[in-house]
């Protein structure tokens, strides 16, 4: 019986030491207070969702791009669409996101909508808007020649 009490006491001591070490490990994580992303998209009208090419480059260390999800409804891109995507960033080991406002997010190629943190702030979920497809597709407009062009062609 004495042996069991000693064993239980030793187990309890080990458990308490482990529990006390956990907050210390959590406190040793370093925060990521800003993110910088460059987003390039090639989305063609009349193509199905999933056939687009969207590249997300991180401009800084401590985190990496994980994946993105399309927020638009439907199944196919149209010329009138303004693509909206959710980008998931993952903090490197030993780091966590403390990004809390738009000024902490620098984007090239997209417009910030909102951000939220998940999984003990190890995942940053960024919702962004890409340029309208009508702008990226470009349009061919007919314009009459200018007087200067007419003179040069003579």
mmCIF file of C-alpha atoms in Angstrom:
data_model
loop_
_atom_site.group_PDB
_atom_site.id
_atom_site.type_symbol
_atom_site.label_atom_id
_atom_site.label_comp_id
_atom_site.label_asym_id
_atom_site.label_seq_id
_atom_site.Cartn_x
_atom_site.Cartn_y
_atom_site.Cartn_z
ATOM 1 C CA UNK A 1 0.000 0.000 0.000
ATOM 2 C CA UNK A 2 2.855 2.414 0.852
ATOM 3 C CA UNK A 3 4.416 1.600 -2.505
ATOM 4 C CA UNK A 4 1.205 2.610 -4.330
ATOM 5 C CA UNK A 5 1.010 5.910 -2.433
ATOM 6 C CA UNK A 6 4.612 6.724 -3.345
ATOM 7 C CA UNK A 7 3.964 5.807 -6.975
ATOM 8 C CA UNK A 8 0.788 7.932 -7.060
ATOM 9 C CA UNK A 9 2.643 10.857 -5.466
ATOM 10 C CA UNK A 10 5.450 10.567 -8.009
ATOM 11 C CA UNK A 11 2.950 10.423 -10.892
ATOM 12 C CA UNK A 12 1.126 13.469 -9.519
ATOM 13 C CA UNK A 13 4.428 15.372 -9.260
ATOM 14 C CA UNK A 14 5.300 14.589 -12.884
ATOM 15 C CA UNK A 15 1.802 15.614 -14.006
ATOM 16 C CA UNK A 16 1.979 18.919 -12.123
ATOM 17 C CA UNK A 17 5.422 19.681 -13.568
ATOM 18 C CA UNK A 18 4.135 19.022 -17.101
ATOM 19 C CA UNK A 19 1.090 21.232 -16.567
ATOM 20 C CA UNK A 20 3.225 24.060 -15.215
ATOM 21 C CA UNK A 21 5.573 23.828 -18.208
ATOM 22 C CA UNK A 22 2.727 24.224 -20.751
ATOM 23 C CA UNK A 23 2.036 27.926 -20.087
ATOM 24 C CA UNK A 24 5.764 28.586 -20.236
ATOM 25 C CA UNK A 25 5.946 26.932 -23.656
ATOM 26 C CA UNK A 26 2.914 28.909 -24.865
ATOM 27 C CA UNK A 27 4.420 32.144 -23.568
ATOM 28 C CA UNK A 28 7.647 31.454 -25.442
ATOM 29 C CA UNK A 29 5.870 31.622 -28.811
ATOM 30 C CA UNK A 30 6.650 34.762 -30.770
ATOM 31 C CA UNK A 31 3.913 36.876 -32.284
ATOM 32 C CA UNK A 32 3.464 37.828 -35.924
ATOM 33 C CA UNK A 33 2.039 41.340 -35.880
ATOM 34 C CA UNK A 34 1.861 41.974 -39.657
ATOM 35 C CA UNK A 35 1.662 40.071 -42.929
ATOM 36 C CA UNK A 36 2.691 41.005 -46.457
ATOM 37 C CA UNK A 37 1.305 39.113 -49.467
ATOM 38 C CA UNK A 38 1.556 39.385 -53.228
ATOM 39 C CA UNK A 39 -1.386 37.826 -55.054
ATOM 40 C CA UNK A 40 -1.478 37.105 -58.781
ATOM 41 C CA UNK A 41 -4.580 35.679 -60.406
ATOM 42 C CA UNK A 42 -5.345 34.393 -63.888
ATOM 43 C CA UNK A 43 -9.100 33.892 -64.051
ATOM 44 C CA UNK A 44 -10.843 33.598 -67.398
ATOM 45 C CA UNK A 45 -14.587 34.099 -67.866
ATOM 46 C CA UNK A 46 -16.576 30.987 -68.818
ATOM 47 C CA UNK A 47 -14.217 28.663 -66.918
ATOM 48 C CA UNK A 48 -15.309 26.553 -63.961
ATOM 49 C CA UNK A 49 -14.307 27.348 -60.411
ATOM 50 C CA UNK A 50 -11.093 25.493 -59.668
ATOM 51 C CA UNK A 51 -9.637 26.063 -63.150
ATOM 52 C CA UNK A 52 -8.282 29.498 -62.191
ATOM 53 C CA UNK A 53 -4.653 30.093 -61.315
ATOM 54 C CA UNK A 54 -4.109 32.072 -58.119
ATOM 55 C CA UNK A 55 -0.613 32.442 -56.715
ATOM 56 C CA UNK A 56 -0.015 33.765 -53.216
ATOM 57 C CA UNK A 57 3.544 34.734 -52.297
ATOM 58 C CA UNK A 58 4.443 35.614 -48.735
ATOM 59 C CA UNK A 59 6.843 38.534 -48.341
ATOM 60 C CA UNK A 60 8.357 37.808 -44.979
ATOM 61 C CA UNK A 61 9.238 34.917 -42.758
ATOM 62 C CA UNK A 62 7.522 33.253 -39.828
ATOM 63 C CA UNK A 63 4.450 32.133 -41.826
ATOM 64 C CA UNK A 64 3.542 30.415 -45.079
ATOM 65 C CA UNK A 65 0.623 30.206 -47.508
ATOM 66 C CA UNK A 66 -1.469 27.083 -46.908
ATOM 67 C CA UNK A 67 -4.415 27.203 -49.362
ATOM 68 C CA UNK A 68 -7.309 29.364 -50.582
ATOM 69 C CA UNK A 69 -11.075 28.951 -50.953
ATOM 70 C CA UNK A 70 -13.398 30.715 -53.405
ATOM 71 C CA UNK A 71 -16.197 32.700 -51.749
ATOM 72 C CA UNK A 72 -18.162 33.488 -54.936
ATOM 73 C CA UNK A 73 -21.366 31.571 -55.530
ATOM 74 C CA UNK A 74 -22.029 29.534 -58.636
ATOM 75 C CA UNK A 75 -19.895 27.146 -60.640
ATOM 76 C CA UNK A 76 -18.364 29.258 -63.384
ATOM 77 C CA UNK A 77 -16.581 32.595 -63.618
ATOM 78 C CA UNK A 78 -18.376 35.337 -65.529
ATOM 79 C CA UNK A 79 -17.127 38.628 -66.898
ATOM 80 C CA UNK A 80 -19.152 40.476 -64.220
ATOM 81 C CA UNK A 81 -17.557 38.602 -61.297
ATOM 82 C CA UNK A 82 -15.426 40.245 -58.651
ATOM 83 C CA UNK A 83 -13.496 37.259 -57.266
ATOM 84 C CA UNK A 84 -13.478 36.984 -53.492
ATOM 85 C CA UNK A 85 -11.246 34.402 -51.847
ATOM 86 C CA UNK A 86 -10.234 33.330 -48.357
ATOM 87 C CA UNK A 87 -6.492 32.824 -47.943
ATOM 88 C CA UNK A 88 -5.224 30.587 -45.145
ATOM 89 C CA UNK A 89 -1.794 31.356 -43.717
ATOM 90 C CA UNK A 90 -0.009 29.052 -41.272
ATOM 91 C CA UNK A 91 2.389 30.352 -38.622
ATOM 92 C CA UNK A 92 5.767 28.628 -38.441
ATOM 93 C CA UNK A 93 6.479 26.522 -35.365
ATOM 94 C CA UNK A 94 6.990 28.728 -32.325
ATOM 95 C CA UNK A 95 4.966 31.642 -33.768
ATOM 96 C CA UNK A 96 1.359 32.822 -33.657
ATOM 97 C CA UNK A 97 -0.659 35.529 -35.407
ATOM 98 C CA UNK A 98 -1.568 38.666 -33.487
ATOM 99 C CA UNK A 99 -2.793 40.537 -36.577
ATOM 100 C CA UNK A 100 -5.932 42.387 -35.545
ATOM 101 C CA UNK A 101 -6.513 45.290 -37.950
ATOM 102 C CA UNK A 102 -6.402 46.080 -41.660
ATOM 103 C CA UNK A 103 -3.286 48.229 -41.281
ATOM 104 C CA UNK A 104 -1.390 45.073 -40.217
ATOM 105 C CA UNK A 105 -2.055 43.430 -43.596
ATOM 106 C CA UNK A 106 -0.179 44.610 -46.698
ATOM 107 C CA UNK A 107 -1.551 43.239 -49.974
ATOM 108 C CA UNK A 108 -0.466 43.562 -53.568
ATOM 109 C CA UNK A 109 -2.995 42.404 -56.173
ATOM 110 C CA UNK A 110 -5.993 42.257 -53.820
ATOM 111 C CA UNK A 111 -8.085 44.338 -51.423
ATOM 112 C CA UNK A 112 -8.429 43.455 -47.738
ATOM 113 C CA UNK A 113 -11.927 42.624 -46.458
ATOM 114 C CA UNK A 114 -11.402 40.949 -43.067
ATOM 115 C CA UNK A 115 -9.154 38.662 -41.027
ATOM 116 C CA UNK A 116 -9.724 36.105 -38.288
ATOM 117 C CA UNK A 117 -7.524 33.693 -36.344
ATOM 118 C CA UNK A 118 -8.022 29.961 -35.809
ATOM 119 C CA UNK A 119 -6.317 27.076 -33.993
ATOM 120 C CA UNK A 120 -4.763 29.030 -31.114
ATOM 121 C CA UNK A 121 -3.848 31.819 -33.579
ATOM 122 C CA UNK A 122 -1.659 29.468 -35.628
ATOM 123 C CA UNK A 123 -3.907 29.989 -38.693
ATOM 124 C CA UNK A 124 -4.754 33.407 -40.133
ATOM 125 C CA UNK A 125 -7.843 33.433 -42.359
ATOM 126 C CA UNK A 126 -7.759 36.465 -44.708
ATOM 127 C CA UNK A 127 -10.762 37.341 -46.848
ATOM 128 C CA UNK A 128 -9.746 39.427 -49.881
ATOM 129 C CA UNK A 129 -11.262 40.776 -53.063
ATOM 130 C CA UNK A 130 -9.408 40.436 -56.374
ATOM 131 C CA UNK A 131 -9.776 42.912 -59.266
ATOM 132 C CA UNK A 132 -13.021 42.555 -61.262
ATOM 133 C CA UNK A 133 -12.731 40.139 -64.173
ATOM 134 C CA UNK A 134 -13.959 42.849 -66.554
ATOM 135 C CA UNK A 135 -10.770 44.812 -65.723
ATOM 136 C CA UNK A 136 -8.399 41.890 -66.050
ATOM 137 C CA UNK A 137 -9.895 40.523 -69.262
ATOM 138 C CA UNK A 138 -9.626 43.870 -71.021
ATOM 139 C CA UNK A 139 -11.940 44.985 -73.702
ATOM 140 C CA UNK A 140 -11.431 45.810 -77.308
ATOM 141 C CA UNK A 141 -12.952 49.154 -78.132
ATOM 142 C CA UNK A 142 -13.172 50.679 -81.561
ATOM 143 C CA UNK A 143 -11.980 54.247 -81.676
ATOM 144 C CA UNK A 144 -11.813 56.356 -84.749
ATOM 145 C CA UNK A 145 -8.344 57.464 -85.810
ATOM 146 C CA UNK A 146 -7.144 60.769 -84.434
ATOM 147 C CA UNK A 147 -6.316 63.646 -86.843
ATOM 148 C CA UNK A 148 -2.626 63.022 -86.115
ATOM 149 C CA UNK A 149 -2.987 59.340 -87.076
ATOM 150 C CA UNK A 150 -4.769 60.321 -90.286
ATOM 151 C CA UNK A 151 -1.916 62.704 -91.197
ATOM 152 C CA UNK A 152 0.737 60.053 -90.526
ATOM 153 C CA UNK A 153 -0.984 57.463 -92.708
ATOM 154 C CA UNK A 154 -0.962 59.771 -95.764
#
